[in-house]
GROMACS .gro file of C-alpha atoms in nm:
model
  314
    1UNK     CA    1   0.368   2.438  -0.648
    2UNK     CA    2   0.645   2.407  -0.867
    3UNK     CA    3   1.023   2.544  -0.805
    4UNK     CA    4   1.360   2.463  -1.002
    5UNK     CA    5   1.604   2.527  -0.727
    6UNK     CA    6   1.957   2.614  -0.851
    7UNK     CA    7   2.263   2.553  -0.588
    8UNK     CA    8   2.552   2.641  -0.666
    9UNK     CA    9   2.923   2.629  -0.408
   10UNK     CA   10   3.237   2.739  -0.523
   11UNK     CA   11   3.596   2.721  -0.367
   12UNK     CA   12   3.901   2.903  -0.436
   13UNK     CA   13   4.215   2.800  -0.341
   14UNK     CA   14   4.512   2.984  -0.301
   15UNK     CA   15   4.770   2.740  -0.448
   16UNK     CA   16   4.639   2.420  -0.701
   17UNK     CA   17   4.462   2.132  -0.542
   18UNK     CA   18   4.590   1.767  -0.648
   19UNK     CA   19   4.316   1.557  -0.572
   20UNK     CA   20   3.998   1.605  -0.397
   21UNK     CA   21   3.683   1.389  -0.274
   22UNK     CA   22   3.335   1.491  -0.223
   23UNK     CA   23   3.002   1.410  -0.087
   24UNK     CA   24   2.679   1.607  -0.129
   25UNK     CA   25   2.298   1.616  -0.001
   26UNK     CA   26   2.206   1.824  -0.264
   27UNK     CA   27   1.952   1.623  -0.476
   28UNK     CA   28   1.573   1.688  -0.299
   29UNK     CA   29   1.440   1.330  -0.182
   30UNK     CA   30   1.090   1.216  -0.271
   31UNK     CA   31   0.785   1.177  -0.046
   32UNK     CA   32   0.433   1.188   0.014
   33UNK     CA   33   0.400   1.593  -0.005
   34UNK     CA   34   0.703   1.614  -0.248
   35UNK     CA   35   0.827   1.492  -0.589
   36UNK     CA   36   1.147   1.589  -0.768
   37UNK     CA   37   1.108   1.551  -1.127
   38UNK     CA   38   1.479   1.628  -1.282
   39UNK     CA   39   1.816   1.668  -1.059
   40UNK     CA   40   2.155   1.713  -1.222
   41UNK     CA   41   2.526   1.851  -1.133
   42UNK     CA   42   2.707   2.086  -1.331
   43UNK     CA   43   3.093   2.059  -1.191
   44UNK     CA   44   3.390   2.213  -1.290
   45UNK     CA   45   3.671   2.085  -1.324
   46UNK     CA   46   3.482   1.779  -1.432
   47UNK     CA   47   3.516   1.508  -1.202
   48UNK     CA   48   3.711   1.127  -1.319
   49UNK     CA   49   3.483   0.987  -1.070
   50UNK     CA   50   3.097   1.042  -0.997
   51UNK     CA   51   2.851   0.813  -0.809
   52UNK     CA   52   2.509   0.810  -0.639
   53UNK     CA   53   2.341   0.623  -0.381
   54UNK     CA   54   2.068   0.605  -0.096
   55UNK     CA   55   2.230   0.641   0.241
   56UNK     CA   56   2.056   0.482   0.581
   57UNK     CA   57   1.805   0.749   0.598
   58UNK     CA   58   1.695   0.731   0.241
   59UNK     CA   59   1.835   1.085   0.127
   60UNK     CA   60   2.041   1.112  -0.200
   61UNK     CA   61   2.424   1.093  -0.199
   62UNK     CA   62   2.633   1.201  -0.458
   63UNK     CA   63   2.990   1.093  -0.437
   64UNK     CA   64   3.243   1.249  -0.696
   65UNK     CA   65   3.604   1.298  -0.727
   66UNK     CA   66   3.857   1.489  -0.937
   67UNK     CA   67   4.208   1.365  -0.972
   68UNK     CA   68   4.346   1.698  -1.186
   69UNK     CA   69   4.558   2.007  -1.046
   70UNK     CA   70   4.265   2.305  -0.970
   71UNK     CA   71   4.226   2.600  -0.831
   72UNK     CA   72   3.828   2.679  -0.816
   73UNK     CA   73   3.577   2.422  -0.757
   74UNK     CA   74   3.246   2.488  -0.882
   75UNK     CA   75   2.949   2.296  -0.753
   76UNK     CA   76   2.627   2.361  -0.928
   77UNK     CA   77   2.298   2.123  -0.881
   78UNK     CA   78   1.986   2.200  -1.048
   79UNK     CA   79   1.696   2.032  -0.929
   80UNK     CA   80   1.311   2.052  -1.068
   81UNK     CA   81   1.058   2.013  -0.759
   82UNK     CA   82   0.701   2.032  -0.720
   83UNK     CA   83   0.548   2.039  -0.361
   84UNK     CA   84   0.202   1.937  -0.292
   85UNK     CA   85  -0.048   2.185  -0.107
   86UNK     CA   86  -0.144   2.118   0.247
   87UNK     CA   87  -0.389   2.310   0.457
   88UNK     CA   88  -0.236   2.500   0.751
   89UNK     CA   89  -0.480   2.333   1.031
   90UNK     CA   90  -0.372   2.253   1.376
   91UNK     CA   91  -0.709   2.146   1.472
   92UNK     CA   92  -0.685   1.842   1.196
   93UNK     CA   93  -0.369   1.637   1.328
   94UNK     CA   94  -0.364   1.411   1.604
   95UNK     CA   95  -0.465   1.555   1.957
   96UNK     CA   96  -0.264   1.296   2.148
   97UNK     CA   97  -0.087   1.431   2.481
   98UNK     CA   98   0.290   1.463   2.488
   99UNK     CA   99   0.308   1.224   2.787
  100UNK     CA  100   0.068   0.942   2.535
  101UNK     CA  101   0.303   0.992   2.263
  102UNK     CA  102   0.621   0.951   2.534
  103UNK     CA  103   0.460   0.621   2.655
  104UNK     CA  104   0.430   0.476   2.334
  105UNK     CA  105   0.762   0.544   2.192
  106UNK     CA  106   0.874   0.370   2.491
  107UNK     CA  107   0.703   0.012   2.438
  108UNK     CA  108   0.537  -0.093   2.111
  109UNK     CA  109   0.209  -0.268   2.202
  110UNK     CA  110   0.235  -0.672   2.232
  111UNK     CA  111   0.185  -0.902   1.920
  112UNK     CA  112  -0.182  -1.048   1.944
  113UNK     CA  113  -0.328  -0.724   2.133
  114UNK     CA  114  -0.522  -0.661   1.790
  115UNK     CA  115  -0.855  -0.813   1.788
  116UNK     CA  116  -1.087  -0.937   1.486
  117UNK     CA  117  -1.450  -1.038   1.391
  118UNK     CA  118  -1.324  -1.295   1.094
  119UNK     CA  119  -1.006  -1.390   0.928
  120UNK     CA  120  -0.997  -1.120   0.695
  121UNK     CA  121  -1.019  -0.827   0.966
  122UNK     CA  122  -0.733  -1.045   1.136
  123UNK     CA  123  -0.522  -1.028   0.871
  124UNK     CA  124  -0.590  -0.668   0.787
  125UNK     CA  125  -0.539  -0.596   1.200
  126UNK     CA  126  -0.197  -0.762   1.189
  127UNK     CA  127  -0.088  -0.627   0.885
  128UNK     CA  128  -0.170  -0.245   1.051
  129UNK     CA  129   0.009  -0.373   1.358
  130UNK     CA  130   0.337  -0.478   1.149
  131UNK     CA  131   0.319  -0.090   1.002
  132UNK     CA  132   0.257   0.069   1.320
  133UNK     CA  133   0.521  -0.091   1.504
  134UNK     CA  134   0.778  -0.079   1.228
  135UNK     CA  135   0.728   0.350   1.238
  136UNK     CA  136   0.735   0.358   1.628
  137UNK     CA  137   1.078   0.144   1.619
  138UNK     CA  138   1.184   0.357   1.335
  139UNK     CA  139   1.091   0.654   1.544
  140UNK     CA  140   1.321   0.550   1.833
  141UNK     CA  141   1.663   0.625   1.638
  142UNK     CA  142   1.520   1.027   1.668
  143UNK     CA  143   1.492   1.009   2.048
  144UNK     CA  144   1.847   0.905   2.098
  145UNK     CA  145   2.144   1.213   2.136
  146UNK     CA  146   2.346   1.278   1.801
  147UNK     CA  147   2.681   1.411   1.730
  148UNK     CA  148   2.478   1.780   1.740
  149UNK     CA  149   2.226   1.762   1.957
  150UNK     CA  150   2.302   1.597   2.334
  151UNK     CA  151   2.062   1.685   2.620
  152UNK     CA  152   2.209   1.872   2.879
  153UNK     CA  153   2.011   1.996   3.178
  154UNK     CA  154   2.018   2.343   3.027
  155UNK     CA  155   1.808   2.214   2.735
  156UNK     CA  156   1.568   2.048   2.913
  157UNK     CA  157   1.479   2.361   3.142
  158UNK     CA  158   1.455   2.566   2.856
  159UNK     CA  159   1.195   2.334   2.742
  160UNK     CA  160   0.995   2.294   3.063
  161UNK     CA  161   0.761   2.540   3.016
  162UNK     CA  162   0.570   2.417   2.707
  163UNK     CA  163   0.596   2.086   2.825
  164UNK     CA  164   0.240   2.155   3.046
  165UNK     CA  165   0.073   1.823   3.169
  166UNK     CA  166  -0.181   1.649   2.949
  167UNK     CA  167  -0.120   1.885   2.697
  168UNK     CA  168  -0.124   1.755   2.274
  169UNK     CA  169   0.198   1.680   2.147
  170UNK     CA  170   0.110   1.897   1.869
  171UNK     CA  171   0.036   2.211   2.112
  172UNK     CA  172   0.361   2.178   2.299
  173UNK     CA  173   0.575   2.179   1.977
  174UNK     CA  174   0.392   2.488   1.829
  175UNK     CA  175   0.389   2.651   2.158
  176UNK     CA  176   0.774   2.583   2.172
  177UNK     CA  177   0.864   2.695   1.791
  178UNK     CA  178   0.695   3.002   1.911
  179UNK     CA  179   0.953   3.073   2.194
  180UNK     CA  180   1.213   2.929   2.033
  181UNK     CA  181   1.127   3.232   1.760
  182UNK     CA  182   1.034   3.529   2.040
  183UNK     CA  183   1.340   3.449   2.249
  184UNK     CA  184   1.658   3.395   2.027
  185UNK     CA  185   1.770   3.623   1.733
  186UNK     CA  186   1.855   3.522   1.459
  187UNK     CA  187   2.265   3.626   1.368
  188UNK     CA  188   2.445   3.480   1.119
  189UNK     CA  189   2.773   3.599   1.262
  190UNK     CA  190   2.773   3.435   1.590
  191UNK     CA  191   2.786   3.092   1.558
  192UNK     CA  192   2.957   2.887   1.291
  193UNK     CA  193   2.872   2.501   1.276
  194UNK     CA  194   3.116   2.376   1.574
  195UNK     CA  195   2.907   2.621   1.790
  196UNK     CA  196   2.757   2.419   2.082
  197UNK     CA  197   2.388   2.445   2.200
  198UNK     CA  198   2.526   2.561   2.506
  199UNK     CA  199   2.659   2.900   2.361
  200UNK     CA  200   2.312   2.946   2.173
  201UNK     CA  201   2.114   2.912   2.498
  202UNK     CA  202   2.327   3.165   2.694
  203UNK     CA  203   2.363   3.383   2.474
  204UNK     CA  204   1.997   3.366   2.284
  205UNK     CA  205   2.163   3.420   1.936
  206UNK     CA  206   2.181   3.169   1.636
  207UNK     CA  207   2.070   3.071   1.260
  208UNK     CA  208   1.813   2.814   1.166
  209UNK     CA  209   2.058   2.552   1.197
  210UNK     CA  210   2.101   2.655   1.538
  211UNK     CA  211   1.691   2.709   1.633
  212UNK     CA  212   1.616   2.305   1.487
  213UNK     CA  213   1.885   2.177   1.715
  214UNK     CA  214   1.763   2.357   1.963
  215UNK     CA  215   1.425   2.201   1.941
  216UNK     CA  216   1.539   1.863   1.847
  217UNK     CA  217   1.701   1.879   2.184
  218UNK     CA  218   1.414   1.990   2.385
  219UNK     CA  219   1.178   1.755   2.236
  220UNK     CA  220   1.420   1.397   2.305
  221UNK     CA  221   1.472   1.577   2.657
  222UNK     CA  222   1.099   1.485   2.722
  223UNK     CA  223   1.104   1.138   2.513
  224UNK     CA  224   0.942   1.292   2.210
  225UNK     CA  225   1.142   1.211   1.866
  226UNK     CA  226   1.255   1.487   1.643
  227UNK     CA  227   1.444   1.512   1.336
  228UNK     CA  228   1.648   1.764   1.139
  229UNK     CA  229   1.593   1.811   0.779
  230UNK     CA  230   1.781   2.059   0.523
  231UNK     CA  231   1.661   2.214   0.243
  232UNK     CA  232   1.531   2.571   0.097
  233UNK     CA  233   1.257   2.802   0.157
  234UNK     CA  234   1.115   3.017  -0.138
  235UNK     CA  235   1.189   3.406  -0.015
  236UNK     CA  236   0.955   3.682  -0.133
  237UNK     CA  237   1.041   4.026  -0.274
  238UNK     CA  238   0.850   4.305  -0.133
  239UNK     CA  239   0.576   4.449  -0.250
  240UNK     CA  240   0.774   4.677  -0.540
  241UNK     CA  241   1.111   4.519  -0.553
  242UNK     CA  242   1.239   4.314  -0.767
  243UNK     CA  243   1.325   3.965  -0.714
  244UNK     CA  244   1.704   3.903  -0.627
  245UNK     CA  245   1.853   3.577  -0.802
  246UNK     CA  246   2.078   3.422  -0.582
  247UNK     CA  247   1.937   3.557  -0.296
  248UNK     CA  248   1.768   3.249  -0.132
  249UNK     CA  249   1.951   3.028   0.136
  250UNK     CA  250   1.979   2.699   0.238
  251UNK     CA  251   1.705   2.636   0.482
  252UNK     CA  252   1.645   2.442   0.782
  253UNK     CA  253   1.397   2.308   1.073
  254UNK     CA  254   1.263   2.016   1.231
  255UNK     CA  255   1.027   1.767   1.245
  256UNK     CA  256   0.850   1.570   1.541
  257UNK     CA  257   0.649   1.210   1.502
  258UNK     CA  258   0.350   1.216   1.637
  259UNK     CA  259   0.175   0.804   1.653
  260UNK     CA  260  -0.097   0.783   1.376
  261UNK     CA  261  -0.054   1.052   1.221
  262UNK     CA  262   0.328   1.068   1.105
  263UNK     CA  263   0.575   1.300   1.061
  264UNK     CA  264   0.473   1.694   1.110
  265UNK     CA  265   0.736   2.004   1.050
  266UNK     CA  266   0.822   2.259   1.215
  267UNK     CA  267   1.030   2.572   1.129
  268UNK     CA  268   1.109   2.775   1.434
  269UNK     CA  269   1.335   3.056   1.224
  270UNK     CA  270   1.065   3.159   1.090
  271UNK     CA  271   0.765   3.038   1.343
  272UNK     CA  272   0.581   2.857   1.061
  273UNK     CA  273   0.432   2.499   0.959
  274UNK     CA  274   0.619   2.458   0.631
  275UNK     CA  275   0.340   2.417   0.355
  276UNK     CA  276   0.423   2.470  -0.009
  277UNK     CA  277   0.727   2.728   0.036
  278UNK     CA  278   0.887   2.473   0.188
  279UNK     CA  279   1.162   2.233  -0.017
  280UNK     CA  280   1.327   1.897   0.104
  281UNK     CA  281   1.652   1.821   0.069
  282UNK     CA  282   1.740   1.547   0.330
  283UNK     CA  283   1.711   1.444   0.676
  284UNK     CA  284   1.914   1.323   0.955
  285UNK     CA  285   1.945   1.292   1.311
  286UNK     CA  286   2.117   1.636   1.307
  287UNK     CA  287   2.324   1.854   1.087
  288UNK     CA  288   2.626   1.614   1.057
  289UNK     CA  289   2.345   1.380   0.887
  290UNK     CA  290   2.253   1.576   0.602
  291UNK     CA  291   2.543   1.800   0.510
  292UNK     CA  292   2.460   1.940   0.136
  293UNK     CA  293   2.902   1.938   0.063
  294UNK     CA  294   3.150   1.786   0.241
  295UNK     CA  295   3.489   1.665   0.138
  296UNK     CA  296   3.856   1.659   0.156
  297UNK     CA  297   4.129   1.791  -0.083
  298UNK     CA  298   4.514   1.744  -0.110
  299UNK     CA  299   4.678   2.083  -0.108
  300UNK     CA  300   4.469   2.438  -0.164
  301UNK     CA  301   4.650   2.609   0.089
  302UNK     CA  302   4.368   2.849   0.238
  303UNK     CA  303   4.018   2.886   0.028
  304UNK     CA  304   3.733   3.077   0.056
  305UNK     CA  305   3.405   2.944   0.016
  306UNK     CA  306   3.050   3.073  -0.176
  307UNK     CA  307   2.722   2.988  -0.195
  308UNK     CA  308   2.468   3.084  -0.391
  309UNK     CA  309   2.056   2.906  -0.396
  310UNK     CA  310   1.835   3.037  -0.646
  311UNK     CA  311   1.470   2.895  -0.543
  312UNK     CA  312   1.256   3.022  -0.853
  313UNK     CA  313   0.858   2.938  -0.870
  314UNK     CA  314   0.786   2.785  -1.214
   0.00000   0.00000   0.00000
């Protein structure tokens, strides 16, 4: 499936802005089920200072700066994706328990364990050992609290009851997306981003940024990794209506690791396995990991902010 995905933030300021510095996630990252062919910004004013990088996690970071008096700041990133299909079948990922995949995030199997007929097998049993233990240390950073997401015993109650003994890793996440989806509502006027899981679990209430926290949390309460990831979500008129440009949001949900067979999402707003609908921006322990536009800027006075995501099927 191919999208272009058109972003675009503005800022107005109520008195002119010296100097300003940015950073932004914006530019979708590459992988095994997606490829992003073309990304470019469109800013205004245009900036004395642009660069790009990978940061720790491997997403794309643009850094840019603009050293002339303004008094709108217009952020625009255009981005050309196509996402490869995957088939929507439980039954075909790893049936490991939750406990298994707890005990082997916890210690990587010994150096030598591997076994071989020949030299050749042993070589091609040490190299797989290298790999595997590499991802399960790799996985360990996602079992750790973050700036966003700390375990409290709240959390970890909430999650108790999908957390059944002996039961697949794979079950208890679904199962858990699913409450996570029948229990909270979704309001975009109740929490901002300084809202604290704590205030989402009493009061049931949140956004999608909210709901993948949420989860993250409840799976490192039980020693299961999770990680956030941003991006968009193609929405669909219906049946009749037009399609609204503009219309689409930034997205988010989660994803858990699961040993042998990778990394498997999760999107809890909307109590779905992303497939093809689904578009990757960057990922992160949490939120504070993959912020699409952050920055700071001398003078402005008070500003109001817009965003606008056009996610259009090509």
């Amino acid at each position: 499936m191919n999208y272009r995905i058109t972003h675009t933030t503005v800022y107005d300021y109520s008195q002119s802005v010296g100097l300003c510095q940015n950073e932004a996630k914006l530019q979708p990252r590459n992988f095994w089920r997606q490829q992003c062919h073309s990304s470019y910004f469109d800013i205004t004013p245009a900036p004395m200072d642009f660069r790009e990088r990978i940061d720790f996690f491997g997403n794309r970071v643009t850094y840019f700066a603009i050293q002339q008096p303004h008094s709108k700041l217009v952020v625009t990133s255009i981005s050309d994706v196509t996402i490869f299909p995957r088939q929507n079948n439980m039954d075909l990922f790893n049936q490991m328990t939750w406990e298994q995949v707890r005990n082997l995030l916890q210690a990587v199997p010994l150096q030598g364990q591997e076994q071989s007929l020949d030299q050749q097998s042993q070589s091609q049993s040490q190299i797989q050992y290298q790999e595997y233990a590499l991802e399960i240390i790799e996985a360990r950073q996602y079992l750790l609290d973050s700036p966003m997401v700390s375990v409290t015993p709240d959390i970890a109650t909430y999650a108790q009851s999908s957390f059944q003994p002996n039961r697949a890793l794979v079950d208890v996440v679904y199962d858990l997306m699913k409450r996570i989806y029948s229990d909270f509502t979704y309001d975009p006027t109740f929490t901002t981003i300084a809202t604290p899981l704590s205030e989402v679990i009493r009061f049931r209430r949140g956004v999608c940024q909210d709901f993948a926290h949420l989860a993250i949390g409840c799976l490192r309460a039980y020693g299961i990794a999770a990680l956030y990831i941003s991006g968009y979500v193609e929405t669909l008129p219906e049946p009749g209506k037009c399609r609204l440009v503009g219309a689409d949001a930034s997205h988010a949900w989660f994803s858990v690791y699961i040993p042998g067979t990778g990394w498997l999402d999760f999107d809890p707003t909307n109590n779905t396995v992303p497939l093809d609908q689904h578009i990757t921006l960057a990922w992160g322990r949490d939120f504070s990991d993959v912020t699409p536009l952050k920055g700071i800027a001398l003078g402005g006075g008070q500003h109001t902010l817009s965003v606008s995501v056009d996610v259009l099927r090509l």
